[in-house]
Each structure stands twice: as C-alpha cells, then as structure tokens.
Amino acid sequence: MEMELILAIDGGGSRTRCLAVDRTGKVVGESVTGPSNHLLIEHSVVKESLAQAIDQALRDAGVNRTQVRCLSAGLAGVDFDGKGAAEMEQLLQELGFENVLINGDMVIAHAGALGVEPGVIALAGTGSAILGVGKYGDRVKIGGWGPIYGDEGSAYIIGQRALRAAASAYDGRGPATALTDQLVKALGLTEFRQSVARVYLIGMEPREIAALSRIAYETAEAGDEVACSIFLRAGEELAEAVEAALRRLEMTEQYVAISYQGSVIESCRLVLSRFVESLKRSVPRAKVVPPEFEPVIGSYLLGCSAMGWEVNAAMREELRKRSHQRQGVMAGREGG
C-alpha cells in the first residue's frame, strides 16, 4: 500500500519548516528554508520559500506529491481567527495542492503544546500573545498588539524596561543597577548617554531592543534586584493575560491546562516561576504544563483532525520520541 502523508508547515518571518509525516506519526522527511510571512515578505519570496520547503521535504522522504493527503500550514501572517488565510490557501493551491489547511502560527503552537486539547498557551518571544481554546473550539486572543500597545512579557518590553531602568539609575531617579554598565558594554559604547544616539539617531529595530533582554537576564541571574524585578513583572503580566483569556472562555472554575512557548518564558527561569506562582494564586484549578510538541507537530495534529486520522497513544509516542531527539540535537549544538 502506498504511504499516505501529511505535509506539516510552520512558516515565520525568518524561516519555514516543513515535515512529511505518515499516518503512524513517523517523520519521514523534513526541510528548512527562508521566510514565509506574507505580511512582511514579498509574494515571490514567500512562494519560493514554501515551494522549496515542500520539494526538499518530499525529496528527503523519497516520495512524490500523489502521496500527500493534506498540506497543513501554520503561518505567521495568518491570525488566530483565520484572517489572512485565503491568500495563502490560494498560493499553496497554485503550488499543486488541493487539500490545504491554513492556520495562524499561534494556533499550531497551541495545538502542539496542548495536543489539540482545550486550554491556554502563553507565547512570549520577541513579542507576546495569549491564545485560549474552549471545549467547543471557541478561541480568544489576548494581547499580540505589538510594542506600541503593550506586548507585556515579551523580550522587546524587557529590553525596553532595562533601558528605562538604566536611565533612571543614571539620573539618580531610581535604584542603582548593574544594567547601566552592562547595557553600555553590550551596545559597544563607552558611556550610557551615548545610548540615546544609538537608539534614536542610528536607530534600533524591535528585534535589537528585544536582544537586550538576554543582557538583562544575565544581570538578573547575577543577583541584580532591579533586573530581577523586570523578569518577575513579565511573568506576572503573562499570567494576568492568561487569566483574562480564561475569564472570557468562562473556564476559571474548572480544571484547565496552561502551556507556554517562546524564548522568554522557556529560557528565563524567573519568568516561568513567577508565571506559575501567579496562576496558582489567581486560578487554583489551572495546571501549567510544559509544551508536549513543537508548533510544526501541532500543524500535523491539526491536519490529522481535518483528515479524520486517529491520533492514538502509539502515534503520540512516535512524535514525542522525535521531539526529544530534536531537542537533544539542538542542545548539542548549543553546548558546542
């Protein structure tokens, strides 16, 4: 019998991942190519990234397109409610696929973290947002407004608050903090006042401000109280947003799973611990659990649901084994 596959895609502003996964949950092919956020990237580049990702994954699997039963994509340019999906559905159909399922990147992150079960996920990387899914599939999004409106709990806001705390200390308006000297070093300056020209005249993009969060975290880990307070506040604000999602879904009085993804909440111990503590106080029946799978696997699971493929314990174990293997590879690269 010919192998049946789902092509699972996780497409973002910097890269596109594609997995070819069979009905048992075994990943038989994969690829990584360029960006595919159609809101930020030219149409031709998006199309090329997706086409290359698909072709490379199929070549890696040693299969052809006729074996693909569904192409399930989670894309950064598509919102939680499907806005922006039509354009990308058409593009993928132009690439030769009729059975196409398009979701936003938040949706596949939720599906991966919670295994397509109801609950809430906190996403905290360069930006931040919360996605809640109720027991009948109803969705609610909290945050995700970008840095002007808020983005509380994000690396950008942490970087911004680090700069503000350093400026306050420099002026003598706020408590002394090692952030002032550490940020000077990180920006390649000799004196903190020079940071004004670096931020305003030369200009710093949001991702560059967000990158300062790593310096702030190293300062916090070294015991600086001001830096610590920035990360504890981030954890509290993410918890407040999760609680707001639960209220809107009317799930505050029942058992509900909460998970998380993104560099800030996964890598910063202070943020995650305060996030968990805050939720225990405000929503006692909520249980914070680590993400079960990465977002691209969430895309596969949503494809299985659309196709009516049963996701049994053996499939989950196969997918879990693959995720653990990948984590080991990534840890080895980081350690080297």
CSV table of C-alpha atoms in Angstrom, one decimal:
chain,number,residue,atom,x,y,z
A,1,MET,CA,0.0,0.0,0.0
A,2,GLU,CA,1.3,3.5,-0.9
A,3,MET,CA,2.4,5.6,2.1
A,4,GLU,CA,0.0,8.4,3.0
A,5,LEU,CA,1.4,11.6,4.2
A,6,ILE,CA,0.6,15.0,5.7
A,7,LEU,CA,2.9,17.9,4.9
A,8,ALA,CA,3.1,20.0,8.1
A,9,ILE,CA,4.5,23.5,7.7
A,10,ASP,CA,5.5,26.2,10.3
A,11,GLY,CA,6.1,29.4,8.4
A,12,GLY,CA,7.5,32.5,10.0
A,13,GLY,CA,9.3,35.8,9.3
A,14,SER,CA,12.7,34.3,9.3
A,15,ARG,CA,12.3,30.6,8.3
A,16,THR,CA,9.9,28.0,7.1
A,17,ARG,CA,10.0,24.4,8.4
A,18,CYS,CA,8.2,21.5,6.6
A,19,LEU,CA,7.8,17.9,7.8
A,20,ALA,CA,6.5,15.0,5.8
A,21,VAL,CA,4.7,12.7,8.4
A,22,ASP,CA,3.0,9.4,7.7
A,23,ARG,CA,-0.2,8.0,9.4
A,24,THR,CA,1.8,6.5,12.2
A,25,GLY,CA,3.3,9.8,13.3
A,26,LYS,CA,6.7,9.0,11.8
A,27,VAL,CA,8.6,11.9,10.3
A,28,VAL,CA,10.0,10.6,7.0
A,29,GLY,CA,11.2,13.9,5.5
A,30,GLU,CA,12.0,17.5,6.6
A,31,SER,CA,13.4,20.8,5.4
A,32,VAL,CA,14.1,24.3,6.5
A,33,THR,CA,14.0,27.2,4.0
A,34,GLY,CA,13.6,31.0,4.1
A,35,PRO,CA,10.8,33.3,5.4
A,36,SER,CA,7.1,33.0,4.5
A,37,ASN,CA,5.3,35.7,6.4
A,38,HIS,CA,3.3,37.3,3.6
A,39,LEU,CA,2.6,40.4,5.6
A,40,LEU,CA,6.3,41.2,5.8
A,41,ILE,CA,7.9,39.5,2.8
A,42,GLU,CA,7.4,39.9,-1.0
A,43,HIS,CA,4.9,37.4,-2.5
A,44,SER,CA,7.6,35.9,-4.8
A,45,VAL,CA,9.9,35.2,-1.8
A,46,VAL,CA,7.1,33.6,0.2
A,47,LYS,CA,6.1,31.4,-2.7
A,48,GLU,CA,9.7,30.3,-3.3
A,49,SER,CA,10.3,29.6,0.4
A,50,LEU,CA,7.2,27.4,0.6
A,51,ALA,CA,7.9,25.7,-2.7
A,52,GLN,CA,11.5,24.8,-1.7
A,53,ALA,CA,10.4,23.6,1.7
A,54,ILE,CA,7.8,21.3,0.2
A,55,ASP,CA,10.1,19.9,-2.5
A,56,GLN,CA,13.0,19.4,-0.2
A,57,ALA,CA,10.8,17.6,2.4
A,58,LEU,CA,9.4,15.3,-0.3
A,59,ARG,CA,12.9,14.5,-1.7
A,60,ASP,CA,14.1,13.8,1.8
A,61,ALA,CA,11.3,11.4,2.3
A,62,GLY,CA,11.7,9.8,-1.1
A,63,VAL,CA,8.1,10.2,-2.0
A,64,ASN,CA,6.0,12.1,-4.6
A,65,ARG,CA,3.1,14.6,-4.3
A,66,THR,CA,0.5,12.0,-5.0
A,67,GLN,CA,1.1,10.5,-1.6
A,68,VAL,CA,0.3,13.8,0.2
A,69,ARG,CA,-3.3,13.7,1.5
A,70,CYS,CA,-3.2,17.1,3.2
A,71,LEU,CA,-1.0,20.1,3.4
A,72,SER,CA,-1.4,21.7,6.9
A,73,ALA,CA,0.3,25.0,7.4
A,74,GLY,CA,0.6,27.4,10.3
A,75,LEU,CA,1.8,30.8,9.1
A,76,ALA,CA,2.9,33.9,10.9
A,77,GLY,CA,0.9,36.2,8.6
A,78,VAL,CA,-2.4,34.5,9.5
A,79,ASP,CA,-4.3,35.5,12.6
A,80,PHE,CA,-5.9,33.2,15.2
A,81,ASP,CA,-9.3,33.6,13.6
A,82,GLY,CA,-8.2,32.8,10.1
A,83,LYS,CA,-7.8,36.3,8.8
A,84,GLY,CA,-5.2,36.3,6.0
A,85,ALA,CA,-5.6,32.6,5.3
A,86,ALA,CA,-7.4,32.9,1.9
A,87,GLU,CA,-4.4,34.4,0.1
A,88,MET,CA,-2.1,31.7,1.4
A,89,GLU,CA,-4.5,28.9,0.6
A,90,GLN,CA,-4.6,30.2,-3.0
A,91,LEU,CA,-0.8,30.3,-3.1
A,92,LEU,CA,-0.4,26.7,-1.9
A,93,GLN,CA,-3.1,25.6,-4.4
A,94,GLU,CA,-1.1,27.2,-7.1
A,95,LEU,CA,1.8,25.0,-6.0
A,96,GLY,CA,-0.3,22.0,-6.8
A,97,PHE,CA,-2.1,21.1,-3.6
A,98,GLU,CA,-5.9,20.9,-3.4
A,99,ASN,CA,-6.4,19.8,0.1
A,100,VAL,CA,-4.9,22.7,2.1
A,101,LEU,CA,-5.5,23.6,5.7
A,102,ILE,CA,-4.3,27.1,6.8
A,103,ASN,CA,-4.0,28.3,10.4
A,104,GLY,CA,-2.1,31.0,12.2
A,105,ASP,CA,1.2,30.3,13.9
A,106,MET,CA,-0.5,30.9,17.3
A,107,VAL,CA,-3.0,28.1,16.5
A,108,ILE,CA,-0.4,25.5,15.6
A,109,ALA,CA,1.7,26.5,18.7
A,110,HIS,CA,-1.4,25.9,20.9
A,111,ALA,CA,-2.1,22.6,19.1
A,112,GLY,CA,1.4,21.4,19.6
A,113,ALA,CA,1.8,22.4,23.2
A,114,LEU,CA,-1.6,21.0,24.3
A,115,GLY,CA,-2.1,18.2,21.8
A,116,VAL,CA,-5.2,19.8,20.2
A,117,GLU,CA,-6.9,19.9,23.6
A,118,PRO,CA,-8.7,22.9,25.2
A,119,GLY,CA,-6.6,25.3,27.3
A,120,VAL,CA,-4.5,28.3,27.0
A,121,ILE,CA,-1.0,29.0,25.7
A,122,ALA,CA,1.2,31.9,26.6
A,123,LEU,CA,3.6,32.9,23.7
A,124,ALA,CA,6.5,35.1,24.8
A,125,GLY,CA,9.4,35.7,22.4
A,126,THR,CA,10.3,38.9,20.7
A,127,GLY,CA,6.6,39.8,21.0
A,128,SER,CA,3.9,38.2,23.2
A,129,ALA,CA,0.3,37.0,22.9
A,130,ILE,CA,-2.1,34.6,24.6
A,131,LEU,CA,-4.4,32.1,22.8
A,132,GLY,CA,-7.2,30.3,24.6
A,133,VAL,CA,-9.3,27.5,23.1
A,134,GLY,CA,-12.5,26.4,24.8
A,135,LYS,CA,-14.0,22.9,25.0
A,136,TYR,CA,-16.2,23.7,21.9
A,137,GLY,CA,-13.4,25.0,19.9
A,138,ASP,CA,-14.1,28.7,20.6
A,139,ARG,CA,-10.9,30.8,20.5
A,140,VAL,CA,-9.9,34.0,22.3
A,141,LYS,CA,-6.7,36.0,21.8
A,142,ILE,CA,-5.3,38.3,24.4
A,143,GLY,CA,-2.5,40.7,23.6
A,144,GLY,CA,-0.5,40.5,20.5
A,145,TRP,CA,-0.9,44.2,19.9
A,146,GLY,CA,2.8,44.9,19.3
A,147,PRO,CA,5.2,47.1,21.3
A,148,ILE,CA,3.2,50.4,21.0
A,149,TYR,CA,0.1,48.9,22.6
A,150,GLY,CA,1.9,46.7,25.1
A,151,ASP,CA,3.5,43.3,24.3
A,152,GLU,CA,3.8,42.7,28.1
A,153,GLY,CA,6.0,39.8,28.9
A,154,SER,CA,7.9,40.0,25.6
A,155,ALA,CA,11.7,40.3,25.0
A,156,TYR,CA,11.1,43.7,23.5
A,157,ILE,CA,9.3,45.1,26.6
A,158,ILE,CA,12.0,43.5,28.8
A,159,GLY,CA,14.7,45.2,26.7
A,160,GLN,CA,12.9,48.5,26.8
A,161,ARG,CA,12.4,48.3,30.6
A,162,ALA,CA,16.1,47.5,31.0
A,163,LEU,CA,17.0,50.7,29.2
A,164,ARG,CA,14.5,52.7,31.2
A,165,ALA,CA,15.8,51.3,34.5
A,166,ALA,CA,19.4,52.1,33.5
A,167,ALA,CA,18.4,55.6,32.5
A,168,SER,CA,16.6,56.1,35.8
A,169,ALA,CA,19.6,54.9,37.8
A,170,TYR,CA,21.9,57.1,35.7
A,171,ASP,CA,19.8,60.1,36.6
A,172,GLY,CA,19.5,59.2,40.2
A,173,ARG,CA,15.8,58.9,40.0
A,174,GLY,CA,15.7,55.2,40.6
A,175,PRO,CA,17.7,52.5,42.4
A,176,ALA,CA,21.3,51.7,41.3
A,177,THR,CA,21.6,48.8,38.9
A,178,ALA,CA,24.3,47.0,37.0
A,179,LEU,CA,22.1,47.2,34.0
A,180,THR,CA,23.6,50.7,33.2
A,181,ASP,CA,27.1,49.3,32.8
A,182,GLN,CA,26.1,46.1,31.2
A,183,LEU,CA,24.0,47.8,28.5
A,184,VAL,CA,26.9,50.2,27.7
A,185,LYS,CA,29.1,47.1,27.1
A,186,ALA,CA,26.5,45.3,25.1
A,187,LEU,CA,25.9,48.3,22.8
A,188,GLY,CA,29.6,48.8,22.3
A,189,LEU,CA,29.6,52.3,23.9
A,190,THR,CA,31.8,54.0,26.4
A,191,GLU,CA,29.2,55.9,28.4
A,192,PHE,CA,25.4,55.5,28.9
A,193,ARG,CA,24.4,58.8,27.5
A,194,GLN,CA,25.7,57.6,24.1
A,195,SER,CA,22.8,55.1,24.1
A,196,VAL,CA,20.5,58.0,23.2
A,197,ALA,CA,22.2,58.4,19.8
A,198,ARG,CA,22.3,54.6,19.4
A,199,VAL,CA,18.6,54.2,20.0
A,200,TYR,CA,17.2,57.3,18.3
A,201,LEU,CA,19.7,58.6,15.7
A,202,ILE,CA,21.3,55.4,14.4
A,203,GLY,CA,18.1,53.5,15.2
A,204,MET,CA,17.4,50.1,16.8
A,205,GLU,CA,14.9,47.8,15.3
A,206,PRO,CA,12.4,46.0,17.7
A,207,ARG,CA,14.5,42.7,17.4
A,208,GLU,CA,17.6,44.6,18.5
A,209,ILE,CA,15.8,46.1,21.5
A,210,ALA,CA,14.5,42.6,22.3
A,211,ALA,CA,18.0,41.2,22.1
A,212,LEU,CA,18.9,43.3,25.1
A,213,SER,CA,16.7,41.1,27.2
A,214,ARG,CA,19.5,38.5,27.2
A,215,ILE,CA,21.9,41.0,28.8
A,216,ALA,CA,19.2,41.9,31.3
A,217,TYR,CA,18.7,38.3,32.2
A,218,GLU,CA,22.4,37.7,32.7
A,219,THR,CA,22.3,40.7,35.0
A,220,ALA,CA,19.3,39.4,36.9
A,221,GLU,CA,20.9,35.9,37.3
A,222,ALA,CA,24.0,37.7,38.8
A,223,GLY,CA,21.7,39.0,41.6
A,224,ASP,CA,20.8,42.5,40.4
A,225,GLU,CA,17.5,43.3,42.1
A,226,VAL,CA,16.3,45.8,39.5
A,227,ALA,CA,16.9,43.4,36.7
A,228,CYS,CA,15.2,40.6,38.6
A,229,SER,CA,12.1,42.7,39.1
A,230,ILE,CA,11.8,43.2,35.3
A,231,PHE,CA,11.6,39.5,34.7
A,232,LEU,CA,9.3,38.8,37.7
A,233,ARG,CA,6.9,41.5,36.4
A,234,ALA,CA,7.0,39.8,32.9
A,235,GLY,CA,5.9,36.6,34.5
A,236,GLU,CA,3.1,38.3,36.4
A,237,GLU,CA,1.8,40.1,33.3
A,238,LEU,CA,1.8,36.9,31.2
A,239,ALA,CA,-0.2,35.3,34.0
A,240,GLU,CA,-2.7,38.2,34.1
A,241,ALA,CA,-3.2,37.8,30.3
A,242,VAL,CA,-3.9,34.0,30.7
A,243,GLU,CA,-6.4,34.7,33.4
A,244,ALA,CA,-8.2,37.2,31.1
A,245,ALA,CA,-8.4,34.5,28.4
A,246,LEU,CA,-9.8,32.1,31.0
A,247,ARG,CA,-12.4,34.6,32.1
A,248,ARG,CA,-13.6,35.2,28.5
A,249,LEU,CA,-13.8,31.5,27.9
A,250,GLU,CA,-15.6,31.0,31.3
A,251,MET,CA,-13.0,28.4,32.3
A,252,THR,CA,-11.7,29.9,35.6
A,253,GLU,CA,-13.7,27.5,37.8
A,254,GLN,CA,-12.7,24.2,36.1
A,255,TYR,CA,-9.5,22.2,35.5
A,256,VAL,CA,-7.7,23.7,32.6
A,257,ALA,CA,-4.2,23.1,31.1
A,258,ILE,CA,-2.0,26.1,30.6
A,259,SER,CA,1.2,25.8,28.5
A,260,TYR,CA,3.8,28.2,27.1
A,261,GLN,CA,6.3,28.6,24.2
A,262,GLY,CA,8.8,31.2,23.2
A,263,SER,CA,12.4,32.2,24.2
A,264,VAL,CA,11.4,34.4,27.1
A,265,ILE,CA,9.2,32.0,29.0
A,266,GLU,CA,11.0,28.8,28.1
A,267,SER,CA,14.5,30.1,28.8
A,268,CYS,CA,14.1,32.6,31.7
A,269,ARG,CA,13.6,30.7,34.9
A,270,LEU,CA,12.5,33.9,36.7
A,271,VAL,CA,9.7,34.5,34.2
A,272,LEU,CA,8.4,30.9,34.3
A,273,SER,CA,8.5,30.5,38.0
A,274,ARG,CA,6.6,33.8,38.7
A,275,PHE,CA,4.1,32.9,35.9
A,276,VAL,CA,3.3,29.6,37.6
A,277,GLU,CA,3.1,31.1,41.1
A,278,SER,CA,0.8,33.9,39.9
A,279,LEU,CA,-1.6,31.4,38.2
A,280,LYS,CA,-1.7,29.2,41.2
A,281,ARG,CA,-3.0,32.1,43.3
A,282,SER,CA,-5.4,33.5,40.8
A,283,VAL,CA,-6.7,30.4,39.1
A,284,PRO,CA,-6.1,27.5,41.5
A,285,ARG,CA,-7.6,24.8,39.2
A,286,ALA,CA,-5.3,25.7,36.3
A,287,LYS,CA,-2.4,23.4,35.7
A,288,VAL,CA,0.7,24.7,34.0
A,289,VAL,CA,2.3,22.0,31.8
A,290,PRO,CA,5.4,22.1,29.5
A,291,PRO,CA,4.6,22.0,25.8
A,292,GLU,CA,4.1,18.5,24.6
A,293,PHE,CA,5.2,19.1,21.0
A,294,GLU,CA,6.7,21.9,18.9
A,295,PRO,CA,4.5,24.0,16.7
A,296,VAL,CA,5.2,22.2,13.4
A,297,ILE,CA,3.9,19.0,15.1
A,298,GLY,CA,0.8,21.0,16.1
A,299,SER,CA,0.3,21.6,12.4
A,300,TYR,CA,0.5,17.9,11.7
A,301,LEU,CA,-2.0,17.2,14.5
A,302,LEU,CA,-4.5,19.7,13.1
A,303,GLY,CA,-4.1,18.0,9.7
A,304,CYS,CA,-4.9,14.7,11.3
A,305,SER,CA,-8.1,16.2,12.8
A,306,ALA,CA,-9.1,17.6,9.4
A,307,MET,CA,-8.5,14.2,7.7
A,308,GLY,CA,-10.2,12.2,10.4
A,309,TRP,CA,-6.9,10.3,11.2
A,310,GLU,CA,-6.9,8.9,14.7
A,311,VAL,CA,-4.1,10.2,16.9
A,312,ASN,CA,-3.6,7.3,19.3
A,313,ALA,CA,-1.0,6.7,22.0
A,314,ALA,CA,1.4,5.0,19.7
A,315,MET,CA,1.4,8.0,17.3
A,316,ARG,CA,1.9,10.4,20.2
A,317,GLU,CA,4.9,8.3,21.4
A,318,GLU,CA,6.4,8.3,18.0
A,319,LEU,CA,6.0,12.1,17.7
A,320,ARG,CA,7.3,12.6,21.3
A,321,LYS,CA,10.4,10.5,20.5
A,322,ARG,CA,11.1,12.6,17.5
A,323,SER,CA,10.7,15.8,19.5
A,324,HIS,CA,13.1,14.5,22.2
A,325,GLN,CA,15.7,13.6,19.6
A,326,ARG,CA,15.5,17.0,18.1
A,327,GLN,CA,15.9,18.7,21.5
A,328,GLY,CA,19.0,16.6,22.0
A,329,VAL,CA,20.5,17.7,18.7
A,330,MET,CA,19.7,21.4,19.5
A,331,ALA,CA,21.2,21.1,23.0
A,332,GLY,CA,24.4,19.5,21.5
A,333,ARG,CA,24.7,22.4,19.0
A,334,GLU,CA,24.3,25.0,21.8
A,335,GLY,CA,26.7,23.2,24.0
A,336,GLY,CA,29.4,23.1,21.3
